[in-house]
Short mmCIF file of C-alpha atoms in Angstrom, two decimals:
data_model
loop_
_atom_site.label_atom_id
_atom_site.label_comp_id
_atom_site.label_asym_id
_atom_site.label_seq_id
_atom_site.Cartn_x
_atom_site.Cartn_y
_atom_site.Cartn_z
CA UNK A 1 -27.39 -21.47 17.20
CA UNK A 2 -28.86 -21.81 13.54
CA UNK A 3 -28.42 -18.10 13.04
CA UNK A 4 -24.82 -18.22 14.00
CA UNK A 5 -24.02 -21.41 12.05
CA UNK A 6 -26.17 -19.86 8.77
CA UNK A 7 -24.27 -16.52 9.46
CA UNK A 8 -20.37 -18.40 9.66
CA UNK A 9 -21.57 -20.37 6.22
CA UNK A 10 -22.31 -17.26 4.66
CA UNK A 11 -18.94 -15.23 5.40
CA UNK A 12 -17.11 -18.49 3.99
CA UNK A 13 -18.45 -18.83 0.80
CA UNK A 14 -18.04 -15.38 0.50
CA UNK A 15 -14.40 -15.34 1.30
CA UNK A 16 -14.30 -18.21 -0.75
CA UNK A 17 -16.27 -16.70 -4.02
CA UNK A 18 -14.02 -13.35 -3.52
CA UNK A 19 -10.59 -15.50 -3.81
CA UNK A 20 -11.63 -17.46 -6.69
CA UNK A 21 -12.90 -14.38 -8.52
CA UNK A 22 -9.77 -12.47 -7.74
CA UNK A 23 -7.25 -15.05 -8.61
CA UNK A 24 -9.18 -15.72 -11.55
CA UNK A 25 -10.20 -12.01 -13.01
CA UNK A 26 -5.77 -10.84 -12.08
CA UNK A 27 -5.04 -14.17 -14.58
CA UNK A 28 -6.53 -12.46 -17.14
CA UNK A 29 -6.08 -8.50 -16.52
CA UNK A 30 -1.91 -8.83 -15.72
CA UNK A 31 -2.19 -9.80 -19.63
CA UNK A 32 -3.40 -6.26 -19.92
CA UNK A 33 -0.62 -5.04 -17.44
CA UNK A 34 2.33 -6.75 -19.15
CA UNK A 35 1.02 -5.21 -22.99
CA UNK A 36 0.95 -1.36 -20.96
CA UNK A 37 4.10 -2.50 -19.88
CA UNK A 38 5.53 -3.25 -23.45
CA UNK A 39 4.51 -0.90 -24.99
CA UNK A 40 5.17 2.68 -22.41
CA UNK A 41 7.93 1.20 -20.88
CA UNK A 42 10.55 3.07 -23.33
CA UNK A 43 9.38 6.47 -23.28
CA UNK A 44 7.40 6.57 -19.80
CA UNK A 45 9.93 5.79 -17.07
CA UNK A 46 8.24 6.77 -14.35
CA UNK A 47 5.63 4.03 -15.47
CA UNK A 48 2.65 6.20 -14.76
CA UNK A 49 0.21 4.44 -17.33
CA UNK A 50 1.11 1.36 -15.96
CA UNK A 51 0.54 2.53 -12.81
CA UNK A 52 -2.87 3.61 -13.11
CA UNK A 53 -3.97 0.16 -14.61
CA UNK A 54 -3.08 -1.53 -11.63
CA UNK A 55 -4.91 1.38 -9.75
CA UNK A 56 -8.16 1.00 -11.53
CA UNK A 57 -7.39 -3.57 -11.56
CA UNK A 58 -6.75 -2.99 -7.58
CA UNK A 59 -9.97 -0.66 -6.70
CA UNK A 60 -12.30 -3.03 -8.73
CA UNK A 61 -12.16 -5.42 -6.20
CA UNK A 62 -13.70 -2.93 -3.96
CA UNK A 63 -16.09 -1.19 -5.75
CA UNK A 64 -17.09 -4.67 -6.58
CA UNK A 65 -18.35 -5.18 -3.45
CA UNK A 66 -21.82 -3.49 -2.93
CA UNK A 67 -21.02 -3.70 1.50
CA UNK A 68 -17.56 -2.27 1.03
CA UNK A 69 -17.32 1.51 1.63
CA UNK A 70 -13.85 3.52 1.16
CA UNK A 71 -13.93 7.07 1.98
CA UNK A 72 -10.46 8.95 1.50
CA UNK A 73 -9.91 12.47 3.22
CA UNK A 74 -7.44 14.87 2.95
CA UNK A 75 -6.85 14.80 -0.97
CA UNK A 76 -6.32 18.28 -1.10
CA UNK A 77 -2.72 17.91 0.90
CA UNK A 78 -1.52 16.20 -2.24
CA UNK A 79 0.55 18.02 -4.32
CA UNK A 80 0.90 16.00 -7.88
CA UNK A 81 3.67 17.70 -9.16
CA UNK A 82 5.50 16.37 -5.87
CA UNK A 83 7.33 13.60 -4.87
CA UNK A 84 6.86 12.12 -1.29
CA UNK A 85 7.98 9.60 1.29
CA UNK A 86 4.59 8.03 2.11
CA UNK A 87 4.20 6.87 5.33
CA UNK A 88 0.69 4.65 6.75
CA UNK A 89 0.31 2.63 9.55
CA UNK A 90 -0.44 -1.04 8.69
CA UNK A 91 -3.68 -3.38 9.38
CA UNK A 92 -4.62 -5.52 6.68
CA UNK A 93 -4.10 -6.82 3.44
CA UNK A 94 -6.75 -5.30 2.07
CA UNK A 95 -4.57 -2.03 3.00
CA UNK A 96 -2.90 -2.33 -0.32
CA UNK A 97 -5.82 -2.89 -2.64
CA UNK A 98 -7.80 0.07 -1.13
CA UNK A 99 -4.67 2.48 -1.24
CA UNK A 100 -5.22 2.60 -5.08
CA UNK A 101 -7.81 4.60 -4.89
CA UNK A 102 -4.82 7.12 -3.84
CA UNK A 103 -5.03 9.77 -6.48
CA UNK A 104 -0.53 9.67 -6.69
CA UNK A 105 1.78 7.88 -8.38
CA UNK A 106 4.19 5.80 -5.72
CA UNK A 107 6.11 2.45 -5.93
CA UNK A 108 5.79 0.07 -3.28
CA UNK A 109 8.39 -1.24 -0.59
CA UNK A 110 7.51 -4.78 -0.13
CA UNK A 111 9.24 -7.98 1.53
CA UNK A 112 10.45 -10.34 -0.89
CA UNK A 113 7.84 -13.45 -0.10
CA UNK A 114 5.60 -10.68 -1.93
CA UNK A 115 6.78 -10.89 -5.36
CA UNK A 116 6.88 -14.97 -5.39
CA UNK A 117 3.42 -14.93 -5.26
CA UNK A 118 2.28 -15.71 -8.95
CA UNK A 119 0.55 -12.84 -10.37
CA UNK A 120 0.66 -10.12 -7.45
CA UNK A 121 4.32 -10.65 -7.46
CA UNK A 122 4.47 -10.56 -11.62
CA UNK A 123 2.40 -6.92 -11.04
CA UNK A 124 5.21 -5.78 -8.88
CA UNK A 125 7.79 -6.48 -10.67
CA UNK A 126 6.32 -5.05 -13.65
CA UNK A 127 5.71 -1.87 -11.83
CA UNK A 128 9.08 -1.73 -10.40
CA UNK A 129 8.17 -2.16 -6.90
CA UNK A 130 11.30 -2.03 -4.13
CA UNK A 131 12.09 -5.47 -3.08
CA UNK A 132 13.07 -5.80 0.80
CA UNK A 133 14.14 -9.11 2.25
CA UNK A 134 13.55 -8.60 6.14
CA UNK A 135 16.64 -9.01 8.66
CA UNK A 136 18.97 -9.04 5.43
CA UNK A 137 21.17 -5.90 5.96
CA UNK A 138 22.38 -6.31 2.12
CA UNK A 139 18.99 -6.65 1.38
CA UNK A 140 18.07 -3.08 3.29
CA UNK A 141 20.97 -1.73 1.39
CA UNK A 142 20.18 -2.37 -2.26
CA UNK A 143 16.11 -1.12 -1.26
CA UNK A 144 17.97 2.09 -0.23
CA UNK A 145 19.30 2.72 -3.69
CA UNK A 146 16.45 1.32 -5.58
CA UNK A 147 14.03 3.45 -3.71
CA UNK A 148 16.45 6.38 -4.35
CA UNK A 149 16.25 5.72 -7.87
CA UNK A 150 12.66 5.59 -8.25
CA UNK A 151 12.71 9.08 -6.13
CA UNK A 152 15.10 10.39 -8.78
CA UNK A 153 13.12 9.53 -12.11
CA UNK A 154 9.97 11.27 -9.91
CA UNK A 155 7.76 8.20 -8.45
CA UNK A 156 6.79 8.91 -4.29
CA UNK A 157 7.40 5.73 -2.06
CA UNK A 158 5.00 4.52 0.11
CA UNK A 159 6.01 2.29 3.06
CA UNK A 160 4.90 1.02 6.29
CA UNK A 161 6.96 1.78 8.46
CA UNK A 162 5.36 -0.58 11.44
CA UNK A 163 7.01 -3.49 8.56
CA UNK A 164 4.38 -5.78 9.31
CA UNK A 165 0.81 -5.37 10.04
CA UNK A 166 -0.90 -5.08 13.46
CA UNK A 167 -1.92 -7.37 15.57
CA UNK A 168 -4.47 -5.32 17.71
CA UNK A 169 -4.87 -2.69 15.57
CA UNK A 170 -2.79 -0.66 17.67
CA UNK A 171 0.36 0.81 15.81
CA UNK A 172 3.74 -0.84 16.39
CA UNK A 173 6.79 1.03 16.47
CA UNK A 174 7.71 2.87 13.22
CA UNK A 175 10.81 1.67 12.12
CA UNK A 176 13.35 4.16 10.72
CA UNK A 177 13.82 3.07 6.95
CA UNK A 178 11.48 5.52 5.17
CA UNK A 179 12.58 8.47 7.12
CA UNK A 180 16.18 7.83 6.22
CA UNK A 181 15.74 7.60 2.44
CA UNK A 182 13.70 10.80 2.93
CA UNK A 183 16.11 12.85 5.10
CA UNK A 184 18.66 11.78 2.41
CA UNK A 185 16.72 13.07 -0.76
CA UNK A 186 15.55 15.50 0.64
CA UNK A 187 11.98 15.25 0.19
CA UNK A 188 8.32 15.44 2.46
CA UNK A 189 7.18 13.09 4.51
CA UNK A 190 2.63 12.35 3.65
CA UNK A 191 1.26 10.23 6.54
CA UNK A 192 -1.51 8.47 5.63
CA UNK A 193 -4.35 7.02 8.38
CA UNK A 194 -5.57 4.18 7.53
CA UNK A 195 -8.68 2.54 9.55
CA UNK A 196 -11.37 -0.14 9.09
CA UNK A 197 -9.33 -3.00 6.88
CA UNK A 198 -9.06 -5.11 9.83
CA UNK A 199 -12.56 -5.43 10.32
CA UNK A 200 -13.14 -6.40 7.22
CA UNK A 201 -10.32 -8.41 6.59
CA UNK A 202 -7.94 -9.74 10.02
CA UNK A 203 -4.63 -10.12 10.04
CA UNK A 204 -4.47 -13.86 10.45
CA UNK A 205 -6.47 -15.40 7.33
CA UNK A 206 -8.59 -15.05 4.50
CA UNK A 207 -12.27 -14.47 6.08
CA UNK A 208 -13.56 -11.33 4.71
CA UNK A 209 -16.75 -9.56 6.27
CA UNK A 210 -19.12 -8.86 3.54
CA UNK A 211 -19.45 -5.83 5.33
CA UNK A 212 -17.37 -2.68 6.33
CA UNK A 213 -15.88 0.39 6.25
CA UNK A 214 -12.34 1.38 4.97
CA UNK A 215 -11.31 4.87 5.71
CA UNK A 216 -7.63 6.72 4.49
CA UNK A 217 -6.73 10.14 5.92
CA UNK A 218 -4.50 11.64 3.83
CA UNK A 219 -2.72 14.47 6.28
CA UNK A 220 -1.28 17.32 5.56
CA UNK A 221 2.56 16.93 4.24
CA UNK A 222 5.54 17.59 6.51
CA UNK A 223 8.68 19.07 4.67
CA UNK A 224 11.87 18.42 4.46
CA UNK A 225 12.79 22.27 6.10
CA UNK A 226 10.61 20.98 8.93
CA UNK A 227 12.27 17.76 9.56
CA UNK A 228 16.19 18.48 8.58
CA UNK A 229 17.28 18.76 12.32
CA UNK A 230 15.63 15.70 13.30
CA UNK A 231 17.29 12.17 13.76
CA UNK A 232 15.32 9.94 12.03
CA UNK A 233 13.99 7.92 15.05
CA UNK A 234 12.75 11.24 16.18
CA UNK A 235 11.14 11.81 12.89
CA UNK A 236 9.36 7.97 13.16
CA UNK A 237 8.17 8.88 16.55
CA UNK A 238 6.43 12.05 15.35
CA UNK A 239 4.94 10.45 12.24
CA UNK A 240 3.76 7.69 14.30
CA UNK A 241 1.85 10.30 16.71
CA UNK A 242 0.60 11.89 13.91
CA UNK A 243 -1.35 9.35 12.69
CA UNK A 244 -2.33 7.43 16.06
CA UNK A 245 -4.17 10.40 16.88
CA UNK A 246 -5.51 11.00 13.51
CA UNK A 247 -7.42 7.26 14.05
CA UNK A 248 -8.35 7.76 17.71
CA UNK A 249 -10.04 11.44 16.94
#
């Protein structure tokens, strides 16, 4: 079918153009990133100028896109002057880019074949993201205390807890490790619902649709005087709940 074929052509050299323009634009703004970085890095530990660079260099990508649409609910459950274990279920790739148009300041968990990628990986480190080697118990350790640290000079941490993304777009199991660093500093728990960056952008590849929606629900926190009594698997379950019914409503 000509359509079809015409259709297919078009989605590649989109997916292609997009690439090219992002690997080629982040060449030239980490330059921008590593000057912030230079220059605050003394007197602004928590990073936060920094931080909102790579917010406004991540959400250009997006707004670049005239058939991309990102709505984000629930802002008011944000408290700035807070710190928070943030919690999201896991889809897409594109998951990260569109969660800076959260309006918090948070360092990243990520696995460690993140930050060997040249450039995305140079941004992290810059930033102070939380390194996590999967499977490596050592590994799990040190993220622990680096995440702790980062909780202690006033950054939130935002993981996904599913630690990889979905395959169906049904949420996996939440894994345990955020709710443990939170129990232990004591601090609330923000889900965060995250649907539509799988349509745009699967799992398995780099074939964006030209086209689509991207929606983050931002619900309401849940405290550390709520949670205290929990085990942390028990915690993970709820969470999870939380926001699998957030997406299905």
């Amino acid at each position: 079918n000509l359509k079809k074929y015409y259709i297919c052509n078009m989605k590649k050299l989109f997916s292609i153009s997009f690439i090219i323009f992002f690997f080629l634009s982040s060449s030239f703004l980490i330059i921008f990133s590593l000057l912030i970085w230079l220059l605050t890095k003394h007197f602004d530990k928590r990073l936060v100028l920094l931080h909102k660079y790579t917010q406004l260099w991540g959400s250009l990508y997006i707004l670049l896109v005239p058939g991309w649409h990102i709505k984000i609910k629930g802002k008011e459950n944000i408290n700035p002057k807070k710190v928070y274990m943030i919690v999201a279920n896991h889809l897409s790739q594109l998951d990260i880019l569109s969660a800076s148009f959260l309006p918090i300041n948070f360092k990243w968990v990520s696995k460690s074949e993140a930050f060997k990628v040249p450039i995305i990986g140079w941004s992290m480190r810059l930033n102070e993201c939380v390194e996590l080697k999967r499977g490596d118990k050592k590994s799990i350790i040190e993220m622990v205390k680096d995440a702790s640290k980062a909780i202690d000079k006033g950054s939130s941490i935002f993981i996904f807890p599913e630690g990889t993304r979905s395959k169906t777009g049904e949420i996996n199991e939440f894994k345990p490790g955020a709710f443990i660093i939170a129990k232990r500093k004591k601090i609330s728990i923000l889900p965060i619902a995250i649907s539509g960056t799988n349509k745009i952008l699967p799992r398995d590849g780099l074939n964006f649709e030209p086209k689509g929606n991207i929606n983050y629900t931002i619900l309401p926190e849940i405290t550390y005087d709520e949670y205290k009594d929990m085990d942390t698997n028990e915690i993970a379950k709820i969470v999870q709940e939380k926001i699998s019914n957030t997406i299905k409503s």
